[in-house]
Amino acid sequence: MLALMSTAKPAFLEIDNDKFKTIMKISSEDTVEESKDRSGKDEDASKTLQLLRIKEFPRLLPEGIQALVNYCQYLRELCLSYSLLSDELLLALSSEKQMQLETLRLEVHQEIKPLPRVSDTAWCTFSSHLPNINLVLLSYMTNEDDQSLFLTPYVPTTHLYFGEAPSEATLLRISCVCPRLIEIVIAAYGPDTLDRSLLSIAQGCPRLSAVGLGDCEISCSGLLEFVALCAKRLQILYVWETSLIEDSELDVTKVSKKISVLLGRTWVPEYIPLC
């Protein structure tokens, strides 16, 4: 039997192994959210925990998370608040030989202060133990110095999501510290255009194959140049139509046709209705 204590209420949440599903979310609220069996393959699959999401458990020690991971031998994805990260946890995850972890998802929120400092040694050990890990980093930080704590060459980031507008310096840093980057999503950016930053990322991240741009500005010429640099590997390109800035040579229609030729498939920006 596995027991987890919620800091919100002095009670224990008892979880029977026979009732484990493929997905479980643990939070500091009163209950563990109902699990969903995504596999649908057979009865045994429904008893195998594959995705574990832990939020708002500041008193949960690395040993507790390690016990969870060890207990769930078929765990594929672990989702944590960045506040729970530590050298001890990464080294513990690196020491488990039977672990089949494929994805580590970390959420970094502005409210987390101070941010935990994880050593380069711990990250290197973790990367060596799990060389094919998908490290998904969701950042809601706005301070440039805070971003530099986890945007380093030793953090094997493969998927990067900015929920808040990052600075240009932060985006330019990505090309130097995230060589494994596969996907980047920028929800908002301004007041300048993304042209320079996006070209830098294309040049410094040779595995980049998915890009999503929300409330940003990028020139039609800049976007075309970006696509030309990575067209052979670019599988997903999501750009708001309202983010494109037309010039004397390229409007939205022309750049859409040129990008479609480069990608070898029909491409158009996402239509966002004006309120």
mmCIF file of C-alpha atoms in Angstrom:
data_model
loop_
_atom_site.group_PDB
_atom_site.id
_atom_site.type_symbol
_atom_site.label_atom_id
_atom_site.label_comp_id
_atom_site.label_asym_id
_atom_site.label_seq_id
_atom_site.Cartn_x
_atom_site.Cartn_y
_atom_site.Cartn_z
ATOM 1 C CA MET A 1 0.000 0.000 0.000
ATOM 2 C CA LEU A 2 1.181 3.505 -0.855
ATOM 3 C CA ALA A 3 0.338 6.473 1.364
ATOM 4 C CA LEU A 4 0.762 10.177 0.562
ATOM 5 C CA MET A 5 0.081 12.974 2.992
ATOM 6 C CA SER A 6 -1.581 16.158 1.787
ATOM 7 C CA THR A 7 -0.249 19.335 3.370
ATOM 8 C CA ALA A 8 -3.655 20.947 2.973
ATOM 9 C CA LYS A 9 -5.329 18.548 5.387
ATOM 10 C CA PRO A 10 -3.756 16.274 8.043
ATOM 11 C CA ALA A 11 -4.991 13.137 6.336
ATOM 12 C CA PHE A 12 -3.461 10.314 4.350
ATOM 13 C CA LEU A 13 -4.419 9.356 0.848
ATOM 14 C CA GLU A 14 -4.285 5.576 0.595
ATOM 15 C CA ILE A 15 -3.803 4.157 -2.856
ATOM 16 C CA ASP A 16 -4.238 0.468 -3.557
ATOM 17 C CA ASN A 17 -1.879 -0.919 -6.182
ATOM 18 C CA ASP A 18 -4.695 -2.990 -7.718
ATOM 19 C CA LYS A 19 -6.606 0.207 -8.443
ATOM 20 C CA PHE A 20 -3.746 2.010 -10.182
ATOM 21 C CA LYS A 21 -4.647 3.305 -13.622
ATOM 22 C CA THR A 22 -2.326 4.571 -16.331
ATOM 23 C CA ILE A 23 -2.694 8.190 -15.216
ATOM 24 C CA MET A 24 -2.824 9.681 -11.741
ATOM 25 C CA LYS A 25 -2.604 13.272 -10.541
ATOM 26 C CA ILE A 26 -1.624 14.136 -6.981
ATOM 27 C CA SER A 27 -2.244 17.628 -5.662
ATOM 28 C CA SER A 28 -2.601 19.380 -2.323
ATOM 29 C CA GLU A 29 -6.358 19.456 -2.739
ATOM 30 C CA ASP A 30 -8.656 17.121 -0.902
ATOM 31 C CA THR A 31 -8.641 14.250 -3.354
ATOM 32 C CA VAL A 32 -6.606 12.392 -5.904
ATOM 33 C CA GLU A 33 -8.177 13.052 -9.267
ATOM 34 C CA GLU A 34 -9.879 10.131 -10.935
ATOM 35 C CA SER A 35 -7.476 8.259 -13.203
ATOM 36 C CA LYS A 36 -8.015 7.464 -16.837
ATOM 37 C CA ASP A 37 -6.837 4.398 -18.672
ATOM 38 C CA ARG A 38 -5.390 5.710 -21.937
ATOM 39 C CA SER A 39 -4.041 2.417 -23.206
ATOM 40 C CA GLY A 40 -7.308 0.485 -23.536
ATOM 41 C CA LYS A 41 -5.274 -2.626 -24.381
ATOM 42 C CA ASP A 42 -6.134 -5.076 -21.646
ATOM 43 C CA GLU A 43 -6.922 -5.457 -17.979
ATOM 44 C CA ASP A 44 -3.274 -5.614 -16.969
ATOM 45 C CA ALA A 45 -2.580 -2.240 -18.615
ATOM 46 C CA SER A 46 -5.274 -0.630 -16.494
ATOM 47 C CA LYS A 47 -3.316 -1.624 -13.384
ATOM 48 C CA THR A 48 -0.071 -0.072 -14.560
ATOM 49 C CA LEU A 49 0.665 3.525 -13.670
ATOM 50 C CA GLN A 50 2.341 5.234 -16.615
ATOM 51 C CA LEU A 51 1.836 8.943 -15.902
ATOM 52 C CA LEU A 52 2.297 10.503 -12.470
ATOM 53 C CA ARG A 53 1.663 14.223 -11.923
ATOM 54 C CA ILE A 54 2.591 15.758 -8.574
ATOM 55 C CA LYS A 55 1.700 19.366 -7.718
ATOM 56 C CA GLU A 56 1.809 21.578 -4.636
ATOM 57 C CA PHE A 57 3.438 19.114 -2.276
ATOM 58 C CA PRO A 58 6.232 21.233 -0.728
ATOM 59 C CA ARG A 59 6.848 18.671 2.027
ATOM 60 C CA LEU A 60 7.263 15.745 -0.310
ATOM 61 C CA LEU A 61 10.930 14.775 -0.053
ATOM 62 C CA PRO A 62 13.068 13.362 -2.886
ATOM 63 C CA GLU A 63 12.958 10.020 -1.083
ATOM 64 C CA GLY A 64 9.171 10.045 -1.334
ATOM 65 C CA ILE A 65 9.222 10.726 -5.064
ATOM 66 C CA GLN A 66 11.887 8.059 -5.531
ATOM 67 C CA ALA A 67 9.690 5.600 -3.640
ATOM 68 C CA LEU A 68 6.814 6.437 -5.970
ATOM 69 C CA VAL A 69 8.954 5.902 -9.049
ATOM 70 C CA ASN A 70 10.400 2.642 -7.729
ATOM 71 C CA TYR A 71 6.938 1.435 -6.772
ATOM 72 C CA CYS A 72 5.585 2.130 -10.253
ATOM 73 C CA GLN A 73 7.978 0.125 -12.383
ATOM 74 C CA TYR A 74 6.243 0.936 -15.665
ATOM 75 C CA LEU A 75 6.164 4.693 -15.137
ATOM 76 C CA ARG A 76 6.746 6.500 -18.434
ATOM 77 C CA GLU A 77 6.093 10.157 -17.543
ATOM 78 C CA LEU A 78 6.742 12.102 -14.354
ATOM 79 C CA CYS A 79 5.332 15.640 -13.986
ATOM 80 C CA LEU A 80 6.651 17.831 -11.175
ATOM 81 C CA SER A 81 6.706 21.397 -10.016
ATOM 82 C CA TYR A 82 10.246 22.747 -10.362
ATOM 83 C CA SER A 83 10.106 23.505 -6.650
ATOM 84 C CA LEU A 84 10.398 19.756 -5.932
ATOM 85 C CA LEU A 85 13.569 19.372 -7.977
ATOM 86 C CA SER A 86 16.909 18.760 -6.246
ATOM 87 C CA ASP A 87 20.282 17.057 -6.685
ATOM 88 C CA GLU A 88 19.064 14.233 -4.470
ATOM 89 C CA LEU A 89 16.018 13.598 -6.630
ATOM 90 C CA LEU A 90 17.900 13.595 -9.949
ATOM 91 C CA LEU A 91 20.591 11.303 -8.533
ATOM 92 C CA ALA A 92 17.901 9.013 -7.118
ATOM 93 C CA LEU A 93 16.194 8.815 -10.502
ATOM 94 C CA SER A 94 19.575 8.131 -12.087
ATOM 95 C CA SER A 95 20.313 5.251 -9.725
ATOM 96 C CA GLU A 96 17.208 3.216 -10.552
ATOM 97 C CA LYS A 97 18.275 0.645 -13.157
ATOM 98 C CA GLN A 98 14.793 -0.726 -13.811
ATOM 99 C CA MET A 99 13.187 2.657 -14.434
ATOM 100 C CA GLN A 100 11.655 3.117 -17.891
ATOM 101 C CA LEU A 101 11.018 6.863 -17.632
ATOM 102 C CA GLU A 102 10.600 8.511 -21.034
ATOM 103 C CA THR A 103 9.433 12.021 -20.120
ATOM 104 C CA LEU A 104 10.186 14.391 -17.241
ATOM 105 C CA ARG A 105 7.875 17.414 -17.273
ATOM 106 C CA LEU A 106 8.780 20.397 -15.086
ATOM 107 C CA GLU A 107 6.637 23.474 -14.430
ATOM 108 C CA VAL A 108 8.353 26.666 -13.258
ATOM 109 C CA HIS A 109 6.072 29.320 -11.802
ATOM 110 C CA GLN A 110 6.777 32.907 -10.822
ATOM 111 C CA GLU A 111 5.546 32.209 -7.300
ATOM 112 C CA ILE A 112 8.375 29.730 -6.658
ATOM 113 C CA LYS A 113 10.953 31.735 -4.749
ATOM 114 C CA PRO A 114 13.709 31.008 -4.260
ATOM 115 C CA LEU A 115 14.150 28.613 -7.128
ATOM 116 C CA PRO A 116 15.973 25.416 -6.161
ATOM 117 C CA ARG A 117 19.513 25.239 -7.494
ATOM 118 C CA VAL A 118 20.387 21.946 -9.141
ATOM 119 C CA SER A 119 24.053 21.224 -9.775
ATOM 120 C CA ASP A 120 25.553 20.582 -13.194
ATOM 121 C CA THR A 121 26.859 17.271 -11.888
ATOM 122 C CA ALA A 122 23.368 16.044 -11.021
ATOM 123 C CA TRP A 123 22.043 17.019 -14.448
ATOM 124 C CA CYS A 124 24.980 15.326 -16.218
ATOM 125 C CA THR A 125 24.423 12.129 -14.232
ATOM 126 C CA PHE A 126 20.712 12.207 -15.048
ATOM 127 C CA SER A 127 21.376 12.821 -18.768
ATOM 128 C CA SER A 128 23.916 9.997 -18.925
ATOM 129 C CA HIS A 129 21.528 7.562 -17.242
ATOM 130 C CA LEU A 130 18.604 8.572 -19.479
ATOM 131 C CA PRO A 131 20.188 9.783 -22.751
ATOM 132 C CA ASN A 132 16.894 9.662 -24.656
ATOM 133 C CA ILE A 133 14.762 11.409 -22.026
ATOM 134 C CA ASN A 134 12.196 13.964 -23.146
ATOM 135 C CA LEU A 135 12.631 16.909 -20.804
ATOM 136 C CA VAL A 136 9.621 19.200 -21.083
ATOM 137 C CA LEU A 137 10.071 22.583 -19.423
ATOM 138 C CA LEU A 138 7.067 24.873 -18.942
ATOM 139 C CA SER A 139 8.176 28.330 -17.810
ATOM 140 C CA TYR A 140 5.880 31.006 -16.431
ATOM 141 C CA MET A 141 8.778 33.176 -15.268
ATOM 142 C CA THR A 142 9.311 36.770 -16.351
ATOM 143 C CA ASN A 143 12.659 37.540 -14.704
ATOM 144 C CA GLU A 144 15.638 36.994 -16.986
ATOM 145 C CA ASP A 145 17.952 35.958 -14.132
ATOM 146 C CA ASP A 146 15.460 33.300 -13.013
ATOM 147 C CA GLN A 147 15.363 31.832 -16.522
ATOM 148 C CA SER A 148 19.144 31.441 -16.552
ATOM 149 C CA LEU A 149 18.965 28.981 -13.649
ATOM 150 C CA PHE A 150 17.352 26.285 -15.764
ATOM 151 C CA LEU A 151 18.408 27.357 -19.259
ATOM 152 C CA THR A 152 21.926 25.921 -19.080
ATOM 153 C CA PRO A 153 23.919 23.525 -21.308
ATOM 154 C CA TYR A 154 23.626 20.794 -18.665
ATOM 155 C CA VAL A 155 19.820 20.690 -18.611
ATOM 156 C CA PRO A 156 18.782 18.333 -21.466
ATOM 157 C CA THR A 157 15.734 20.369 -22.498
ATOM 158 C CA THR A 158 13.905 18.935 -25.507
ATOM 159 C CA HIS A 159 10.553 20.759 -25.291
ATOM 160 C CA LEU A 160 10.311 24.361 -24.101
ATOM 161 C CA TYR A 161 7.102 26.292 -23.439
ATOM 162 C CA PHE A 162 7.002 29.960 -22.430
ATOM 163 C CA GLY A 163 3.673 30.791 -20.806
ATOM 164 C CA GLU A 164 4.821 34.363 -20.144
ATOM 165 C CA ALA A 165 6.673 36.679 -22.521
ATOM 166 C CA PRO A 166 10.430 35.951 -22.339
ATOM 167 C CA SER A 167 13.081 38.587 -22.948
ATOM 168 C CA GLU A 168 15.108 38.695 -26.149
ATOM 169 C CA ALA A 169 18.229 37.782 -24.171
ATOM 170 C CA THR A 170 16.492 34.642 -22.912
ATOM 171 C CA LEU A 171 15.474 33.570 -26.415
ATOM 172 C CA LEU A 172 18.931 34.265 -27.841
ATOM 173 C CA ARG A 173 20.397 32.157 -25.033
ATOM 174 C CA ILE A 174 18.436 29.098 -26.201
ATOM 175 C CA SER A 175 20.573 28.583 -29.301
ATOM 176 C CA CYS A 176 23.656 28.232 -27.083
ATOM 177 C CA VAL A 177 22.289 26.058 -24.281
ATOM 178 C CA CYS A 178 19.562 23.851 -25.801
ATOM 179 C CA PRO A 179 21.152 21.766 -28.582
ATOM 180 C CA ARG A 180 18.599 18.967 -27.974
ATOM 181 C CA LEU A 181 15.589 21.242 -28.438
ATOM 182 C CA ILE A 182 12.843 19.628 -30.518
ATOM 183 C CA GLU A 183 9.896 21.928 -29.811
ATOM 184 C CA ILE A 184 9.423 25.509 -28.690
ATOM 185 C CA VAL A 185 6.176 27.334 -27.965
ATOM 186 C CA ILE A 186 6.119 31.077 -27.245
ATOM 187 C CA ALA A 187 2.727 32.217 -25.998
ATOM 188 C CA ALA A 188 3.556 35.923 -26.108
ATOM 189 C CA TYR A 189 6.427 38.243 -26.975
ATOM 190 C CA GLY A 190 6.970 41.927 -27.467
ATOM 191 C CA PRO A 191 7.357 44.778 -28.164
ATOM 192 C CA ASP A 192 9.977 43.816 -30.788
ATOM 193 C CA THR A 193 9.664 41.222 -33.523
ATOM 194 C CA LEU A 194 10.829 37.612 -33.114
ATOM 195 C CA ASP A 195 12.879 37.644 -36.312
ATOM 196 C CA ARG A 196 16.353 37.726 -34.787
ATOM 197 C CA SER A 197 15.592 35.342 -31.935
ATOM 198 C CA LEU A 198 13.832 32.752 -34.080
ATOM 199 C CA LEU A 199 16.652 32.689 -36.639
ATOM 200 C CA SER A 200 19.158 32.236 -33.824
ATOM 201 C CA ILE A 201 17.192 29.263 -32.447
ATOM 202 C CA ALA A 202 16.953 27.690 -35.912
ATOM 203 C CA GLN A 203 20.719 27.932 -36.334
ATOM 204 C CA GLY A 204 21.662 26.675 -32.863
ATOM 205 C CA CYS A 205 19.073 23.899 -32.421
ATOM 206 C CA PRO A 206 19.601 21.339 -35.213
ATOM 207 C CA ARG A 207 16.800 19.037 -33.962
ATOM 208 C CA LEU A 208 14.098 21.709 -33.857
ATOM 209 C CA SER A 209 11.021 20.350 -35.647
ATOM 210 C CA ALA A 210 8.017 22.013 -33.966
ATOM 211 C CA VAL A 211 7.337 25.722 -33.406
ATOM 212 C CA GLY A 212 4.291 27.468 -32.006
ATOM 213 C CA LEU A 213 3.904 31.255 -31.859
ATOM 214 C CA GLY A 214 1.025 32.972 -30.122
ATOM 215 C CA ASP A 215 0.657 36.675 -29.363
ATOM 216 C CA CYS A 216 3.924 37.668 -31.046
ATOM 217 C CA GLU A 217 5.112 39.685 -34.009
ATOM 218 C CA ILE A 218 7.292 38.325 -36.800
ATOM 219 C CA SER A 219 7.827 39.780 -40.257
ATOM 220 C CA CYS A 220 6.763 37.751 -43.269
ATOM 221 C CA SER A 221 10.339 37.933 -44.549
ATOM 222 C CA GLY A 222 11.720 36.788 -41.195
ATOM 223 C CA LEU A 223 9.358 33.821 -41.034
ATOM 224 C CA LEU A 224 10.244 32.798 -44.577
ATOM 225 C CA GLU A 225 13.956 32.945 -43.768
ATOM 226 C CA PHE A 226 13.380 30.844 -40.652
ATOM 227 C CA VAL A 227 11.449 28.175 -42.565
ATOM 228 C CA ALA A 228 14.116 28.096 -45.285
ATOM 229 C CA LEU A 229 16.716 27.258 -42.617
ATOM 230 C CA CYS A 230 14.864 24.292 -41.151
ATOM 231 C CA ALA A 231 12.250 23.268 -43.720
ATOM 232 C CA LYS A 232 13.603 19.701 -44.060
ATOM 233 C CA ARG A 233 12.979 18.968 -40.368
ATOM 234 C CA LEU A 234 10.073 21.288 -39.584
ATOM 235 C CA GLN A 235 7.011 19.121 -38.956
ATOM 236 C CA ILE A 236 4.815 21.572 -37.018
ATOM 237 C CA LEU A 237 4.581 25.315 -37.619
ATOM 238 C CA TYR A 238 1.805 27.129 -35.777
ATOM 239 C CA VAL A 239 1.662 30.909 -36.213
ATOM 240 C CA TRP A 240 -1.204 33.296 -35.623
ATOM 241 C CA GLU A 241 -2.178 35.260 -38.718
ATOM 242 C CA THR A 242 -2.320 38.385 -36.550
ATOM 243 C CA SER A 243 1.334 37.843 -35.621
ATOM 244 C CA LEU A 244 2.575 38.252 -39.201
ATOM 245 C CA ILE A 245 3.804 41.686 -40.253
ATOM 246 C CA GLU A 246 3.534 42.328 -43.987
ATOM 247 C CA ASP A 247 6.095 44.353 -45.936
ATOM 248 C CA SER A 248 6.434 45.720 -49.464
ATOM 249 C CA GLU A 249 7.616 42.361 -50.835
ATOM 250 C CA LEU A 250 5.628 39.799 -48.871
ATOM 251 C CA ASP A 251 2.079 39.747 -47.616
ATOM 252 C CA VAL A 252 0.369 36.872 -45.762
ATOM 253 C CA THR A 253 -0.865 35.207 -48.968
ATOM 254 C CA LYS A 254 2.537 35.302 -50.685
ATOM 255 C CA VAL A 255 4.485 34.077 -47.674
ATOM 256 C CA SER A 256 1.988 31.251 -47.150
ATOM 257 C CA LYS A 257 2.537 30.037 -50.708
ATOM 258 C CA LYS A 258 6.331 30.241 -50.423
ATOM 259 C CA ILE A 259 6.337 28.392 -47.089
ATOM 260 C CA SER A 260 4.037 25.731 -48.535
ATOM 261 C CA VAL A 261 6.586 25.113 -51.316
ATOM 262 C CA LEU A 262 9.456 24.852 -48.810
ATOM 263 C CA LEU A 263 7.556 22.462 -46.527
ATOM 264 C CA GLY A 264 6.140 20.403 -49.369
ATOM 265 C CA ARG A 265 2.621 20.726 -48.000
ATOM 266 C CA THR A 266 -0.064 23.355 -47.764
ATOM 267 C CA TRP A 267 0.611 25.789 -44.951
ATOM 268 C CA VAL A 268 -1.408 28.786 -43.769
ATOM 269 C CA PRO A 269 -1.246 30.751 -40.505
ATOM 270 C CA GLU A 270 -3.915 30.192 -37.874
ATOM 271 C CA TYR A 271 -6.907 32.480 -38.230
ATOM 272 C CA ILE A 272 -7.671 34.278 -34.981
ATOM 273 C CA PRO A 273 -11.039 36.072 -35.019
ATOM 274 C CA LEU A 274 -10.983 39.639 -33.777
ATOM 275 C CA CYS A 275 -13.228 40.228 -30.773
#
